[in-house]
Amino acid sequence: MIESILPPYVVSADLTEDPPGAELFPEEEKIVEHVVDKRRREFTTARLCARRAMSALGLPPAPVLPGERGAPRWPSGVVGSMTHCAGYRGAVLGRSAEVTTIGIDAEPNDVLAEGVLEVISLPEEREHLRELARHDRGVRWERLLFSAKESVYKAWFPLTGLWLDFEEAMLEIDPERGTFQARLLVPGPHVGGTEIKGFSGRWLAGNGLVLTAIVVPSPATMARTTPSGAPGSSLTGS
């Protein structure tokens, strides 16, 4: 499902159910040996997706352990992101020579709990959501905004090692093109001598879910795939 909103230089794997018999590496097993069954199934299937994506990259299976703030620790030379929610688990991976960072998120296409929107959004974003509501009431735009901000954080953290508050990025969603833009309201990380001032991403709604994805190409990939001066030639993701 998520592959439809990804560029060709990354690989993905996703599942809508937890297959029986999926196994963990011993190091991973220790992480979930005392957790509830729901959490164990999420953890296990997300890593099954990650290993399928590793195979698509031509890599052997490897454990994916949580690091600082729970961010996954990928094998050397690999950049990636994982997500899980009710009815969906997924992973997207790329080689570090081709990809700078990845952030993905999946959420149920449902209303946010009362009071959450005010916590995760800026006043300008709430006005934007009211405008979006006139386009398609089948998409829960406030949930999509939440998912996009989660993807922003997942793309941001590996580059900085710093927390990014919900109110430190301003998002705008394009309902026609299936894209979104995130403008950082704090200084961004530098990649290849260029400051990342924001992220661009893509979104998809279907099968009761909303999915968001940010993939920032490496400077080498960007130079190879984007003509000089063309739109999208800055390091803001795709």
Coordinates of C-alpha atoms in Angstrom, one line a residue:
M1 CA 0.0 0.0 0.0
I2 CA 2.7 2.5 1.0
E3 CA 4.8 1.8 -2.1
S4 CA 2.5 4.0 -4.1
I5 CA 3.7 7.2 -2.3
L6 CA 7.4 6.4 -2.3
P7 CA 10.2 7.3 -4.7
P8 CA 11.9 4.4 -6.7
Y9 CA 15.2 4.5 -4.7
V10 CA 13.7 3.1 -1.5
V11 CA 12.1 -0.3 -0.8
S12 CA 9.1 -1.1 1.4
A13 CA 7.1 -4.0 2.9
D14 CA 3.8 -3.8 4.7
L15 CA 1.2 -6.1 6.2
T16 CA -2.4 -5.6 7.3
E17 CA -2.4 -8.6 9.7
D18 CA 0.1 -10.4 12.0
P19 CA 1.1 -13.7 10.3
P20 CA 1.6 -16.6 12.7
G21 CA 5.0 -17.9 13.3
A22 CA 6.9 -14.7 12.8
E23 CA 10.2 -14.9 14.8
L24 CA 12.4 -12.4 16.5
F25 CA 16.1 -12.3 17.0
P26 CA 17.1 -13.1 20.6
E27 CA 18.1 -9.4 21.2
E28 CA 14.7 -8.3 20.1
E29 CA 13.0 -11.0 22.1
K30 CA 14.4 -9.5 25.3
I31 CA 12.7 -6.2 24.5
V32 CA 9.2 -7.6 24.4
E33 CA 9.5 -10.6 26.8
H34 CA 7.3 -8.8 29.4
V35 CA 4.9 -6.8 27.2
V36 CA 1.2 -7.4 26.4
D37 CA 0.3 -9.5 23.4
K38 CA -0.9 -6.5 21.3
R39 CA 2.5 -4.7 21.7
R40 CA 4.4 -7.9 21.0
R41 CA 2.5 -8.5 17.8
E42 CA 3.0 -4.9 16.6
F43 CA 6.7 -5.1 17.4
T44 CA 7.2 -8.5 15.7
T45 CA 5.3 -7.8 12.5
A46 CA 6.9 -4.4 12.0
R47 CA 10.3 -6.2 12.2
L48 CA 9.1 -8.8 9.8
C49 CA 8.4 -6.0 7.4
A50 CA 11.8 -4.5 8.0
R51 CA 13.5 -7.8 7.2
R52 CA 11.5 -8.2 4.0
A53 CA 12.7 -4.7 3.0
M54 CA 16.3 -5.6 3.9
S55 CA 15.9 -8.6 1.6
A56 CA 14.7 -6.3 -1.2
L57 CA 17.9 -4.3 -0.7
G58 CA 19.9 -7.5 -1.0
L59 CA 20.8 -7.5 2.6
P60 CA 20.7 -10.4 5.1
P61 CA 18.2 -10.2 8.0
A62 CA 19.3 -8.3 11.0
P63 CA 17.9 -7.3 14.4
V64 CA 16.3 -3.9 14.7
L65 CA 16.6 -2.7 18.2
P66 CA 15.2 0.5 19.7
G67 CA 17.7 3.2 20.3
E68 CA 17.5 6.7 21.8
R69 CA 13.8 7.8 22.2
G70 CA 12.8 4.4 20.7
A71 CA 14.2 5.3 17.2
P72 CA 15.1 2.1 15.4
R73 CA 18.8 1.3 15.0
W74 CA 19.4 0.1 11.5
P75 CA 22.3 -1.9 10.1
S76 CA 25.3 0.1 8.9
G77 CA 24.6 1.7 5.5
V78 CA 20.8 1.5 5.9
V79 CA 18.3 4.3 6.5
G80 CA 14.8 3.5 7.4
S81 CA 11.5 4.0 9.3
M82 CA 8.8 1.8 10.6
T83 CA 5.2 2.3 11.7
H84 CA 2.3 0.3 13.1
C85 CA -1.3 0.9 14.0
A86 CA -4.5 -1.2 14.1
G87 CA -4.6 -3.1 10.8
Y88 CA -1.3 -2.0 9.5
R89 CA 2.5 -2.5 9.9
G90 CA 5.1 -1.2 7.5
A91 CA 8.7 -0.5 7.0
V92 CA 10.6 1.6 4.3
L93 CA 14.3 1.3 3.8
G94 CA 17.0 2.8 1.6
R95 CA 20.8 2.8 1.4
S96 CA 22.5 5.7 3.1
A97 CA 24.4 6.5 -0.1
E98 CA 21.1 7.2 -1.7
V99 CA 18.8 8.4 1.1
T100 CA 19.4 11.0 3.8
T101 CA 16.4 10.2 6.1
I102 CA 13.0 8.6 6.0
G103 CA 9.9 9.1 8.1
I104 CA 6.7 7.1 7.7
D105 CA 3.5 6.9 9.7
A106 CA 0.2 5.1 9.6
E107 CA -3.0 6.0 11.5
P108 CA -6.6 4.9 11.4
N109 CA -8.7 7.3 9.3
D110 CA -10.7 8.3 12.3
V111 CA -11.3 11.3 14.5
L112 CA -8.7 12.3 17.0
A113 CA -9.5 12.0 20.7
E114 CA -11.0 15.2 22.2
G115 CA -8.4 17.8 23.0
V116 CA -5.6 16.2 20.9
L117 CA -5.9 18.6 18.0
E118 CA -5.3 21.6 20.1
V119 CA -2.1 20.0 21.4
I120 CA -0.6 18.9 18.1
S121 CA -1.5 21.9 15.9
L122 CA -1.0 25.6 15.4
P123 CA -3.9 28.0 15.0
E124 CA -3.0 28.5 11.3
E125 CA -3.1 24.7 10.8
R126 CA -6.6 24.5 12.4
E127 CA -7.8 27.1 10.0
H128 CA -6.2 25.1 7.1
L129 CA -8.1 22.0 8.4
R130 CA -11.4 23.8 8.2
E131 CA -10.6 24.6 4.5
L132 CA -9.7 21.0 3.8
A133 CA -13.0 19.8 5.3
R134 CA -14.7 21.3 2.3
H135 CA -12.8 19.0 -0.1
D136 CA -13.5 15.5 1.1
R137 CA -15.2 14.6 4.3
G138 CA -14.1 11.0 3.8
V139 CA -10.6 12.0 4.9
R140 CA -10.1 12.8 8.6
W141 CA -7.8 15.7 7.9
E142 CA -6.9 16.3 11.5
R143 CA -5.7 12.7 11.7
L144 CA -3.8 13.2 8.5
L145 CA -2.2 16.3 10.0
F146 CA -1.2 14.2 13.1
S147 CA 0.3 11.4 10.9
A148 CA 2.3 13.9 8.8
K149 CA 3.7 15.5 11.9
E150 CA 4.7 12.0 13.1
S151 CA 6.5 11.4 9.8
V152 CA 8.2 14.8 10.2
Y153 CA 9.6 13.9 13.6
K154 CA 10.8 10.5 12.4
A155 CA 12.7 12.1 9.5
W156 CA 14.0 14.9 11.8
F157 CA 15.3 12.8 14.7
P158 CA 18.0 10.7 13.0
L159 CA 19.5 13.9 11.6
T160 CA 19.6 15.8 14.9
G161 CA 19.1 13.5 17.9
L162 CA 16.8 16.2 19.2
W163 CA 13.1 16.3 20.2
L164 CA 10.9 18.3 17.8
D165 CA 7.6 19.5 19.3
F166 CA 4.4 19.4 17.3
E167 CA 4.3 23.2 17.3
E168 CA 7.8 23.5 15.9
A169 CA 6.7 22.6 12.3
M170 CA 4.0 24.2 10.3
L171 CA 2.2 21.9 7.9
E172 CA 0.2 22.5 4.7
I173 CA -1.7 19.6 3.0
D174 CA -2.5 19.6 -0.7
P175 CA -5.7 17.6 -1.0
E176 CA -5.5 17.3 -4.8
R177 CA -1.9 16.2 -5.3
G178 CA -1.7 14.0 -2.2
T179 CA 1.3 15.9 -0.9
F180 CA 2.2 18.0 2.2
Q181 CA 4.8 20.5 3.1
A182 CA 6.3 21.0 6.5
R183 CA 8.2 24.2 7.3
L184 CA 10.5 24.0 10.3
L185 CA 10.0 26.8 12.8
V186 CA 13.4 26.0 14.5
P187 CA 16.9 25.8 12.9
G188 CA 17.2 22.7 10.8
P189 CA 20.0 20.2 10.4
H190 CA 22.7 20.6 7.8
V191 CA 23.2 18.0 5.1
G192 CA 25.9 18.4 2.5
G193 CA 26.4 22.0 3.6
T194 CA 22.8 22.9 3.1
E195 CA 20.3 23.6 6.0
I196 CA 17.1 21.6 5.8
K197 CA 14.4 24.1 6.4
G198 CA 11.5 21.8 5.9
F199 CA 10.3 18.5 4.6
S200 CA 8.0 17.6 1.8
G201 CA 6.0 14.4 1.8
R202 CA 3.2 12.4 0.3
W203 CA 0.0 11.0 1.8
L204 CA -2.6 8.3 1.0
A205 CA -6.0 7.5 2.4
G206 CA -7.7 4.2 1.9
N207 CA -8.8 0.9 3.5
G208 CA -9.6 2.8 6.7
L209 CA -6.1 4.2 7.0
V210 CA -4.1 7.4 6.4
L211 CA -0.4 6.9 5.5
T212 CA 2.2 9.6 5.2
A213 CA 5.8 9.3 4.0
I214 CA 8.9 11.6 3.8
V215 CA 11.9 10.5 1.9
V216 CA 14.8 12.9 1.7
P217 CA 17.3 11.9 -1.0
S218 CA 21.1 12.1 -0.5
P219 CA 22.8 15.0 -2.2
A220 CA 24.2 12.4 -4.8
T221 CA 20.7 11.0 -5.5
M222 CA 19.2 14.5 -5.8
A223 CA 21.9 15.6 -8.2
R224 CA 21.3 12.4 -10.3
T225 CA 17.5 12.6 -10.4
T226 CA 16.6 16.3 -10.4
P227 CA 17.6 18.7 -13.2
S228 CA 19.5 21.8 -11.9
G229 CA 17.0 24.5 -11.0
A230 CA 13.9 22.2 -11.3
P231 CA 11.2 22.3 -8.7
G232 CA 12.1 20.0 -5.7
S233 CA 15.8 20.3 -6.2
S234 CA 16.4 21.4 -2.6
L235 CA 16.9 19.1 0.3
T236 CA 13.4 19.0 1.6
G237 CA 12.3 15.5 0.9
S238 CA 10.0 13.9 -1.6

